[in-house]
Amino acid sequence: MNNDKKVKYVKIGDEPVSPAKKKKRHRGAVIEPEKITVGQVIAKGFGIIGTTIAAMLLAIIIAICIIITGLALYVTQFAETDFDVSLEDAELNSSTFLYAYDAEGNEIQLKQLSTDQNRVLIDIDDLPQHVINAFISVEDARFTEHDGVDWKRTVAVTVQMVLSGGTDGGSTITQQLVRDITGDKEVTIGRKLREVFRALELEKKYTKKEILESYLNRIGFGGTSYGIASASIRYFDKAPSDLTIAEAALLAGIVRSPTFMNPYYDLEEAKKRQTYALSKMYEYGYISTKEYQDALTEKVRFRLPVKGDYFGYVDERYNEYYGIQDENEDGNDDLYYENVSWEELGIEEADSYTPYKWNGNYTVSQNWYVDAAIKQIIRDLAELRGITSDAAEELFYKGGFKAYLNMDMDMQNKLEEMFKDPYLVLKSYDDSTVFDSPDTVVNEAELARQNTIQASFIITDYNGTVLALVGGLGEKEGDNCFNRATMDPQIIGSTIKPLAVYSVALENDIITYSTMLKNESGKIPAAAFGPGPYDGVFGYDPEDDTVRWPHNYAEEYSFGDGLYYPAWYAVQESLNTIAVNVLSRVGIQKAYTQLSEKLHFTLDPVNDMSYSPLALGSITEGVTLTQLASAYAIMGNGGLYYKPYLYSKVVDSDGRIVLSQEAVGERIISSDTAYITNRLMRMVVAGTNLYGSGRNADLGDIEVVGKTGTANDESTLSFVGLTPRYVACYRISRDNHKPIYRSDNWNTVPAVWGNVMKVITEGEPAQSFTPDPNVITINYCTQTGLIAGDNCPETRVGYYRKSNIPQLCGGQDHDAFYEAFWADYKSEEIPLYN
């Protein structure tokens, strides 16, 4: 049909214009006005009105154009065509897990770490389709159809915003993901516009599947649970692949407001949201009628106890957590009667002791070992990436790593349990006693706390693997608290002697196992004691302005008996006089190098380049128990140093190993030197006169070698003991590093070590250290320290490097040889240790 209208065209201007004829006016005639009709008046009025309306319409059109132009300019400023975000990087904010192995070699999850979010990443292909459908039904029904923005919903929300001022709802899954990634959550029109443009850009870069996967891995579900996998564990203690339709609907339903809709907070509201989600799944055809009805009536079981019967049952576990069943005033049983103490429930502590308790609120969710392992991993990660410790901590907690710890779970549990009891270490204690002056710390409670005798213990193997440790005595003060085994460098006293003096002297053939050494103090310049006068200083000699030094621990005000003793005896009795004398022969530089460069102690190049730090252990910066154990391992593994590791490996979210334990040791001393030093330390525990300083550490059929150590100011007492399988270090001290007096009722340090290790080694077979093939075992003369001849009146077994065997003693006339030997060997001169 032809709808074209016929238009009649009128040609204007072709006809000539005739001039108007003038009417002849008669003089004196009256001219009457031209009459205007009603129709003319009406027509003129409509003309005016029409002109006015046209002008107004034109003004409105102009105004609308101005508004549209302004709005376009306003909107344009929020358009981010360069919005570029990596979903892969965004998903790095996922939980890290710590693992260990039990005695059967089974992998055990110890801890899930996060800063403020627990997140476990999952591949969307591992999710059941009904889980995906549940979230699409509730959050974004047209997710597969739109390009990032559901315009219909957006317009509806905009109208709502204009009318009520709110902007809640209307966001697609893509928009929610953008908001979560960017953290842009302010309630303004500008934010909504930014979100729209960002969502459009995101959908250009990623597929629907990738966007949905990232969304499900990031969305919050209440508390610190983020992501569908973490939520599945939090609420149902199962993997998301095992979620039922009812469980999936519940999780999808509470996403709108997880803090107030989750079942642990409000079970009734959680049920309403689940019902809503199921109705949407049914409405959109994702589930059948039977599936819908079955899901509505499913008795969903939760990981933690819940209050109410909204899921068709009453959770009786609720009583065990929050109260007891009782009869209220109305005579009705109240299953959820709260605020009932454990004493009223008839549950009492069965412990025979009271652990140290500390002020303040704190919770303990991990043991001493986990604390230390986390800190070591963060430190190593910071070094690897060249970042700060804080940045490394955030990366580790949120980076989705898997860290495999070296912890011996059974050994750790035994240590933790033993060190909860203060009576393991002390005969009696009073944690309220205060000795410090009030101005040293803030308050009396803190004074008492710092003054309390504390203890730490660590056990390693000989390859750098830390097996177990405790960082304190009594109750552990929360997670990541002060760990005295790894974080408290202290003076190590005489435990330094085998490390810096005797092993170095043996390695350089300066002494042998039986070299006779004089028990006599030397002397040092009086200026070493600071500015004078020195008249009151014990041992001061004004003639040469020197002071006799050092003194032995048991002979505080004597200069030694002046007699000669074999090297093993000097170690057994921990004679300071002989240790300093041997160091003078070794040379300070060699001892310093042994500690700082080979054993990795932190030394002060000025203050520690002297006799007291290197021979008696008064190192400026101190040494941690972990460092001490690593150093002593060389005496049981043939002279190799291994860095101490609390983890075997750390794997990133892609399965790549980013940190791992070093498997190769560093040669510090030769294997024969290591074994002979080991034999010197054996006499500390098994001296024939039963007075070895470590005799109480004996473990019977399991051979023990060791060394005691006491700080010069008696602020620290230590014992390092080695068995053929373990290196174990034990220390007591105060947190304020004040002296520990004999009157403080502490149990002998080697005895405590022995009591602990008897528990640790229970059931183990007899053990002894394997002799080194480069060491010979032969008798020596007890009068000269030389290899025994046929005429030596008394001999003992000695251990010697094949490359440094003493000469034979005696010949046919031992007495004559003995007198000649001592006449040449003895020295009456008092050495000056400058």
XYZ file of N, CA, C and O in Angstrom, residues 366-513:
592
model
N 48.568 -21.978 68.316
C 49.704 -22.661 67.704
C 50.812 -22.804 68.738
O 50.914 -22.019 69.676
N 51.653 -23.808 68.552
C 52.683 -24.086 69.549
C 53.947 -23.264 69.307
O 54.036 -22.470 68.369
N 54.920 -23.473 70.182
C 56.168 -22.714 70.106
C 56.878 -22.926 68.770
O 57.468 -22.007 68.207
N 56.835 -24.146 68.281
C 57.545 -24.462 67.033
C 56.943 -23.714 65.863
O 57.662 -23.137 65.039
N 55.616 -23.715 65.764
C 54.949 -23.034 64.655
C 55.274 -21.538 64.690
O 55.537 -20.929 63.646
N 55.270 -20.953 65.877
C 55.673 -19.543 66.015
C 57.023 -19.300 65.350
O 57.187 -18.381 64.532
N 57.989 -20.117 65.745
C 59.367 -19.911 65.272
C 59.494 -20.192 63.782
O 60.233 -19.502 63.070
N 58.791 -21.194 63.290
C 58.866 -21.539 61.873
C 58.327 -20.412 61.005
O 58.907 -20.071 59.973
N 57.220 -19.829 61.420
C 56.630 -18.716 60.664
C 57.620 -17.562 60.568
O 57.826 -16.976 59.504
N 58.248 -17.237 61.686
C 59.199 -16.117 61.688
C 60.407 -16.417 60.799
O 60.906 -15.532 60.090
N 60.888 -17.658 60.814
C 62.042 -17.985 59.974
C 61.673 -17.912 58.492
O 62.443 -17.395 57.676
N 60.507 -18.406 58.137
C 60.083 -18.366 56.739
C 59.934 -16.924 56.266
O 60.361 -16.569 55.162
N 59.340 -16.083 57.099
C 59.175 -14.669 56.734
C 60.533 -14.012 56.542
O 60.753 -13.251 55.589
N 61.471 -14.305 57.440
C 62.812 -13.729 57.327
C 63.495 -14.198 56.036
O 64.096 -13.396 55.307
N 63.397 -15.477 55.720
C 64.034 -16.003 54.513
C 63.338 -15.497 53.252
O 63.982 -15.264 52.224
N 62.030 -15.326 53.324
C 61.277 -14.815 52.179
C 61.650 -13.355 51.904
O 61.782 -12.939 50.753
N 61.824 -12.588 52.971
C 62.233 -11.186 52.820
C 63.605 -11.103 52.166
O 63.837 -10.268 51.273
N 64.516 -11.959 52.576
C 65.864 -11.967 52.003
C 65.828 -12.402 50.541
O 66.510 -11.825 49.689
N 65.002 -13.402 50.246
C 64.907 -13.907 48.874
C 64.350 -12.857 47.928
O 64.876 -12.658 46.824
N 63.301 -12.150 48.349
C 62.633 -11.183 47.478
C 63.221 -9.773 47.587
O 62.842 -8.897 46.806
N 64.101 -9.553 48.564
C 64.652 -8.220 48.748
C 63.616 -7.228 49.214
O 63.592 -6.073 48.765
N 62.744 -7.665 50.129
C 61.669 -6.809 50.627
C 61.764 -6.714 52.142
O 62.544 -7.422 52.780
N 60.960 -5.839 52.721
C 60.971 -5.675 54.165
C 60.311 -6.854 54.845
O 59.573 -7.631 54.220
N 60.546 -6.973 56.135
C 59.937 -8.049 56.906
C 58.416 -7.939 56.902
O 57.707 -8.943 56.788
N 57.904 -6.713 57.018
C 56.451 -6.521 57.013
C 55.849 -6.954 55.680
O 54.788 -7.586 55.636
N 56.511 -6.596 54.592
C 56.015 -6.974 53.271
C 56.073 -8.486 53.088
O 55.163 -9.091 52.500
N 57.139 -9.099 53.596
C 57.267 -10.552 53.496
C 56.198 -11.259 54.323
O 55.662 -12.301 53.913
N 55.877 -10.703 55.474
C 54.835 -11.295 56.308
C 53.482 -11.256 55.588
O 52.743 -12.257 55.570
N 53.161 -10.107 54.996
C 51.889 -10.001 54.278
C 51.861 -10.959 53.091
O 50.849 -11.615 52.831
N 52.973 -11.061 52.382
C 53.060 -11.964 51.241
C 52.862 -13.409 51.683
O 52.123 -14.174 51.046
N 53.517 -13.803 52.767
C 53.426 -15.191 53.219
C 52.025 -15.536 53.705
O 51.478 -16.586 53.385
N 51.418 -14.632 54.474
C 50.097 -14.914 55.023
C 49.023 -14.954 53.938
O 48.062 -15.701 54.044
N 49.173 -14.128 52.899
C 48.127 -14.015 51.890
C 48.476 -14.677 50.561
O 47.676 -14.654 49.637
N 49.660 -15.258 50.468
C 50.141 -15.713 49.166
C 49.775 -17.114 48.768
O 50.204 -17.587 47.720
N 48.996 -17.822 49.577
C 48.584 -19.166 49.192
C 49.715 -20.172 49.168
O 49.727 -21.101 48.355
N 50.685 -20.023 50.075
C 51.825 -20.945 50.136
C 51.461 -22.222 50.908
O 50.511 -22.252 51.693
N 52.262 -23.230 50.696
C 52.228 -24.429 51.524
C 53.629 -24.615 52.115
O 54.595 -24.778 51.371
N 53.716 -24.564 53.440
C 55.006 -24.681 54.114
C 55.049 -26.017 54.861
O 54.133 -26.343 55.622
N 56.107 -26.749 54.629
C 56.265 -28.066 55.246
C 57.323 -27.966 56.349
O 58.501 -27.726 56.065
N 56.885 -28.127 57.582
C 57.757 -27.923 58.728
C 58.499 -29.194 59.091
O 58.043 -30.310 58.829
N 59.657 -29.014 59.742
C 60.488 -30.142 60.168
C 60.110 -30.677 61.543
O 60.809 -31.529 62.085
N 59.057 -30.189 62.109
C 58.677 -30.527 63.479
C 58.405 -32.022 63.649
O 57.646 -32.616 62.889
N 59.033 -32.607 64.652
C 58.689 -33.953 65.094
C 57.495 -33.800 66.037
O 57.638 -33.326 67.162
N 56.317 -34.156 65.575
C 55.090 -33.845 66.291
C 55.040 -34.485 67.672
O 54.627 -33.848 68.653
N 55.474 -35.731 67.772
C 55.453 -36.415 69.067
C 56.438 -35.772 70.035
O 56.122 -35.521 71.195
N 57.632 -35.469 69.549
C 58.650 -34.841 70.380
C 58.208 -33.457 70.837
O 58.384 -33.074 72.002
N 57.601 -32.697 69.920
C 57.138 -31.363 70.258
C 56.054 -31.408 71.324
O 56.055 -30.614 72.279
N 55.128 -32.332 71.184
C 54.057 -32.446 72.174
C 54.603 -32.779 73.556
O 54.135 -32.263 74.573
N 55.620 -33.636 73.598
C 56.224 -33.999 74.885
C 56.914 -32.783 75.525
O 56.766 -32.544 76.728
N 57.657 -32.037 74.718
C 58.331 -30.851 75.248
C 57.324 -29.838 75.767
O 57.482 -29.274 76.859
N 56.294 -29.574 74.971
C 55.281 -28.585 75.360
C 54.642 -28.964 76.692
O 54.429 -28.109 77.556
N 54.330 -30.225 76.840
C 53.662 -30.672 78.060
C 54.591 -30.567 79.263
O 54.187 -30.111 80.336
N 55.842 -30.971 79.095
C 56.778 -30.926 80.220
C 57.042 -29.503 80.689
O 57.106 -29.237 81.896
N 57.192 -28.562 79.753
C 57.572 -27.206 80.131
C 56.389 -26.342 80.557
O 56.574 -25.184 80.882
N 55.200 -26.897 80.584
C 54.088 -26.184 81.219
C 54.233 -26.209 82.733
O 53.697 -25.352 83.428
N 54.969 -27.193 83.235
C 55.107 -27.397 84.676
C 56.362 -26.693 85.189
O 57.479 -27.117 84.904
N 56.228 -25.616 85.947
C 57.413 -24.916 86.475
C 58.289 -25.790 87.349
O 59.484 -25.533 87.499
N 57.706 -26.831 87.937
C 58.493 -27.676 88.829
C 59.459 -28.587 88.062
O 60.264 -29.286 88.681
N 59.375 -28.599 86.760
C 60.410 -29.261 85.980
C 61.734 -28.547 86.179
O 62.796 -29.176 86.257
N 61.667 -27.221 86.307
C 62.862 -26.378 86.367
C 63.154 -25.912 87.787
O 64.312 -25.770 88.174
N 62.119 -25.674 88.572
C 62.260 -25.042 89.877
C 61.787 -25.959 90.995
O 60.843 -26.730 90.835
N 62.449 -25.842 92.119
C 61.997 -26.572 93.308
C 60.811 -25.868 93.947
O 59.954 -26.491 94.564
N 60.770 -24.558 93.812
C 59.647 -23.747 94.266
C 59.719 -22.431 93.522
O 60.766 -22.055 93.009
N 58.592 -21.731 93.451
C 58.620 -20.446 92.764
C 57.501 -19.547 93.259
O 56.491 -20.005 93.780
N 57.724 -18.259 93.090
C 56.740 -17.243 93.450
C 56.782 -16.185 92.359
O 57.700 -15.375 92.301
N 55.800 -16.216 91.458
C 55.858 -15.307 90.320
C 55.440 -13.887 90.675
O 55.332 -13.026 89.808
N 55.214 -13.611 91.949
C 54.867 -12.240 92.337
C 56.035 -11.501 92.974
O 55.932 -10.324 93.285
N 57.145 -12.193 93.175
C 58.301 -11.567 93.800
C 58.945 -10.550 92.866
O 59.117 -10.797 91.692
N 59.277 -9.409 93.405
C 59.863 -8.336 92.605
C 61.201 -7.920 93.218
O 61.272 -7.593 94.394
N 62.265 -7.940 92.416
C 63.565 -7.506 92.904
C 64.033 -6.229 92.213
O 64.867 -5.506 92.727
N 63.508 -5.950 91.035
C 63.981 -4.787 90.279
C 63.534 -3.483 90.916
O 62.563 -3.436 91.667
N 64.218 -2.419 90.552
C 63.771 -1.102 90.990
C 62.541 -0.709 90.185
O 62.415 -1.066 89.025
N 61.609 0.037 90.775
C 60.322 0.321 90.118
C 60.421 1.074 88.813
O 59.494 1.039 88.020
N 61.528 1.764 88.563
C 61.582 2.589 87.366
C 62.104 1.838 86.142
O 62.272 2.415 85.073
N 62.362 0.531 86.285
C 62.904 -0.205 85.145
C 61.844 -0.587 84.137
O 62.097 -0.654 82.958
N 60.634 -0.859 84.586
C 59.529 -1.182 83.687
C 58.272 -0.513 84.189
O 58.278 0.186 85.193
N 57.174 -0.741 83.511
C 55.984 0.067 83.736
C 55.315 -0.195 85.076
O 55.013 0.730 85.816
N 55.066 -1.441 85.422
C 54.291 -1.701 86.619
C 54.811 -2.923 87.350
O 55.677 -3.652 86.870
N 54.255 -3.149 88.517
C 54.745 -4.224 89.377
C 54.520 -5.598 88.760
O 55.355 -6.494 88.895
N 53.370 -5.769 88.080
C 53.103 -7.055 87.449
C 54.160 -7.369 86.388
O 54.640 -8.503 86.276
N 54.537 -6.349 85.636
C 55.557 -6.555 84.623
C 56.924 -6.794 85.260
O 57.738 -7.572 84.756
N 57.174 -6.139 86.375
C 58.420 -6.384 87.105
C 58.527 -7.840 87.528
O 59.542 -8.500 87.338
N 57.446 -8.333 88.122
C 57.430 -9.723 88.579
C 57.616 -10.670 87.411
O 58.334 -11.671 87.496
N 56.970 -10.353 86.338
C 57.053 -11.199 85.153
C 58.476 -11.272 84.617
O 58.994 -12.337 84.296
N 59.142 -10.121 84.503
C 60.500 -10.106 83.982
C 61.484 -10.748 84.944
O 62.524 -11.255 84.530
N 61.162 -10.737 86.194
C 62.083 -11.282 87.177
C 61.912 -12.790 87.376
O 62.729 -13.439 87.993
N 60.827 -13.341 86.846
C 60.560 -14.769 86.991
C 61.590 -15.574 86.214
O 61.928 -15.242 85.080
N 62.091 -16.626 86.799
C 63.032 -17.497 86.099
C 62.319 -18.194 84.950
O 61.264 -18.792 85.133
N 62.902 -18.093 83.779
C 62.322 -18.678 82.580
C 63.265 -19.743 82.019
O 64.412 -19.859 82.437
N 62.761 -20.508 81.065
C 63.552 -21.601 80.508
C 63.214 -21.804 79.044
O 62.134 -21.428 78.577
N 64.134 -22.402 78.314
C 63.908 -22.757 76.910
C 64.703 -24.013 76.591
O 65.684 -24.341 77.274
N 64.266 -24.708 75.535
C 64.869 -25.995 75.185
C 64.728 -26.188 73.685
O 63.711 -25.826 73.096
N 65.743 -26.763 73.061
C 65.680 -27.032 71.627
C 66.372 -28.347 71.322
O 67.370 -28.702 71.970
N 65.828 -29.075 70.353
C 66.408 -30.354 69.916
C 66.542 -30.329 68.405
O 65.590 -30.004 67.689
N 67.740 -30.669 67.909
C 67.970 -30.742 66.463
C 68.616 -32.080 66.130
O 69.087 -32.805 67.013
N 68.659 -32.400 64.834
C 69.488 -33.520 64.414
C 70.833 -32.961 63.964
O 71.162 -31.810 64.249
N 71.628 -33.747 63.242
C 72.970 -33.303 62.862
C 73.046 -32.731 61.441
O 74.131 -32.460 60.947
N 71.875 -32.539 60.811
C 71.850 -31.991 59.461
C 71.127 -30.646 59.396
O 70.673 -30.234 58.329
N 71.000 -29.974 60.523
C 70.372 -28.672 60.540
C 68.871 -28.693 60.721
O 68.227 -27.646 60.653
N 68.295 -29.847 60.947
C 66.847 -29.958 61.105
C 66.459 -29.751 62.558
O 66.874 -30.525 63.432
N 65.680 -28.707 62.807
C 65.174 -28.455 64.152
C 63.954 -29.346 64.358
O 62.970 -29.251 63.615
N 64.007 -30.203 65.353
C 62.957 -31.202 65.569
C 61.885 -30.738 66.536
O 60.696 -31.036 66.357
N 62.280 -30.015 67.572
C 61.309 -29.564 68.572
C 61.937 -28.440 69.384
O 63.166 -28.367 69.517
N 61.085 -27.577 69.930
C 61.586 -26.502 70.793
C 60.457 -25.938 71.638
O 59.284 -26.026 71.281
N 60.831 -25.376 72.768
C 59.906 -24.586 73.579
C 60.614 -23.287 73.931
O 61.812 -23.271 74.203
N 59.848 -22.198 73.920
C 60.439 -20.886 74.142
C 60.113 -20.275 75.473
O 60.358 -19.075 75.688
N 59.568 -21.067 76.391
C 59.235 -20.503 77.691
C 58.749 -21.567 78.652
O 58.435 -22.699 78.271
N 58.703 -21.195 79.907
C 58.248 -22.072 80.974
C 56.842 -21.656 81.388
O 56.564 -20.466 81.539
N 55.953 -22.615 81.587
C 54.589 -22.300 81.969
C 53.699 -22.121 80.759
O 53.995 -22.598 79.658
N 52.607 -21.421 80.951
C 51.639 -21.240 79.880
C 52.184 -20.337 78.790
O 52.774 -19.301 79.053
N 51.985 -20.740 77.550
C 52.425 -19.942 76.403
C 51.552 -18.695 76.294
O 50.333 -18.775 76.325
N 52.188 -17.560 76.129
C 51.490 -16.274 76.167
C 51.000 -15.867 74.781
O 51.435 -14.885 74.191
N 50.070 -16.641 74.247
C 49.484 -16.282 72.969
C 50.331 -16.722 71.788
O 51.395 -17.328 71.930
N 49.823 -16.421 70.578
C 50.534 -16.763 69.350
C 51.620 -15.735 69.062
O 51.451 -14.545 69.298
N 52.744 -16.236 68.530
C 53.862 -15.376 68.116
C 54.381 -14.509 69.259
O 54.774 -13.360 69.069
N 54.370 -15.068 70.449
C 54.887 -14.334 71.603
C 56.411 -14.479 71.668
O 57.026 -15.109 70.817
N 57.001 -13.894 72.698
C 58.453 -13.898 72.843
C 58.958 -15.318 73.021
O 58.563 -16.024 73.948
N 59.840 -15.747 72.125
C 60.351 -17.113 72.111
C 61.810 -17.100 72.536
O 62.684 -16.636 71.805
N 62.089 -17.611 73.729
C 63.441 -17.535 74.293
C 64.416 -18.509 73.642
O 65.620 -18.375 73.827
N 63.910 -19.465 72.882
C 64.799 -20.397 72.183
C 65.355 -19.793 70.903
O 66.471 -20.108 70.494
N 64.599 -18.899 70.278
C 64.997 -18.365 68.978
C 65.210 -16.863 68.957
O 65.837 -16.346 68.031
N 64.686 -16.156 69.958
C 64.681 -14.691 69.896
C 65.464 -14.024 71.027
O 65.455 -12.794 71.121
N 66.121 -14.804 71.873
C 66.753 -14.236 73.064
C 68.243 -14.543 73.101
O 68.681 -15.474 73.784
N 69.071 -13.780 72.377
C 70.517 -14.006 72.430
C 71.071 -13.635 73.798
O 70.801 -12.549 74.310
N 71.825 -14.557 74.394
C 72.365 -14.320 75.732
C 73.816 -14.779 75.804
O 74.322 -15.485 74.929
N 74.471 -14.383 76.893
C 75.838 -14.831 77.158
C 75.822 -16.352 77.329
O 74.961 -16.899 78.015
N 76.778 -17.029 76.683
C 76.738 -18.491 76.707
C 77.772 -19.105 77.641
O 77.854 -20.333 77.768
N 78.567 -18.289 78.309
C 79.492 -18.809 79.310
C 80.444 -19.847 78.747
O 80.905 -19.759 77.603
N 80.717 -20.867 79.533
C 81.752 -21.851 79.182
C 81.375 -22.773 78.041
O 82.223 -23.545 77.574
N 80.123 -22.716 77.557
C 79.797 -23.529 76.392
C 80.565 -23.063 75.154
O 80.606 -23.766 74.146
N 81.196 -21.912 75.252
C 81.990 -21.430 74.126
C 83.334 -22.145 74.014
O 83.955 -22.160 72.944
N 83.805 -22.742 75.094
C 85.174 -23.274 75.134
C 85.448 -24.356 74.096
O 86.464 -24.285 73.380
N 84.609 -25.364 73.954
C 84.887 -26.348 72.892
C 84.813 -25.742 71.488
O 85.515 -26.198 70.583
N 83.986 -24.723 71.304
C 83.776 -24.149 69.981
C 84.923 -23.253 69.533
O 85.374 -23.347 68.387
N 85.378 -22.377 70.412
C 86.355 -21.355 70.018
C 87.760 -21.635 70.521
O 88.712 -21.015 70.031
N 87.926 -22.522 71.503
C 89.245 -22.732 72.109
C 89.786 -24.132 71.808
O 90.750 -24.302 71.057
N 89.147 -25.142 72.375
C 89.742 -26.484 72.322
C 89.705 -27.104 70.931
O 90.671 -27.736 70.493
N 88.601 -26.944 70.195
C 88.551 -27.527 68.846
C 89.556 -26.825 67.930
O 90.182 -27.481 67.077
N 89.711 -25.517 68.087
C 90.664 -24.779 67.250
C 92.092 -25.180 67.603
O 92.952 -25.334 66.725
N 92.347 -25.378 68.891
C 93.692 -25.801 69.320
C 94.020 -27.203 68.806
O 95.148 -27.465 68.359
N 93.041 -28.105 68.836
C 93.251 -29.450 68.296
C 93.466 -29.412 66.792
O 94.330 -30.109 66.255
N 92.664 -28.600 66.109
C 92.747 -28.523 64.650
C 94.118 -28.018 64.210
O 94.633 -28.437 63.160
N 94.722 -27.161 65.009
C 96.015 -26.584 64.666
C 97.174 -27.279 65.365
O 98.302 -26.758 65.394
N 96.911 -28.452 65.936
C 97.945 -29.278 66.590
C 98.663 -28.536 67.706
O 99.858 -28.748 67.959
N 97.939 -27.661 68.390
C 98.515 -26.926 69.515
C 98.422 -27.753 70.793
O 99.310 -27.691 71.647
N 97.377 -28.545 70.928
C 97.226 -29.444 72.064
C 96.761 -30.794 71.549
O 96.351 -30.935 70.389
N 96.816 -31.768 72.434
C 96.216 -33.082 72.177
C 95.225 -33.370 73.296
O 95.032 -32.555 74.208
N 94.625 -34.533 73.230
C 93.647 -34.930 74.236
C 94.246 -34.892 75.636
O 93.562 -34.551 76.607
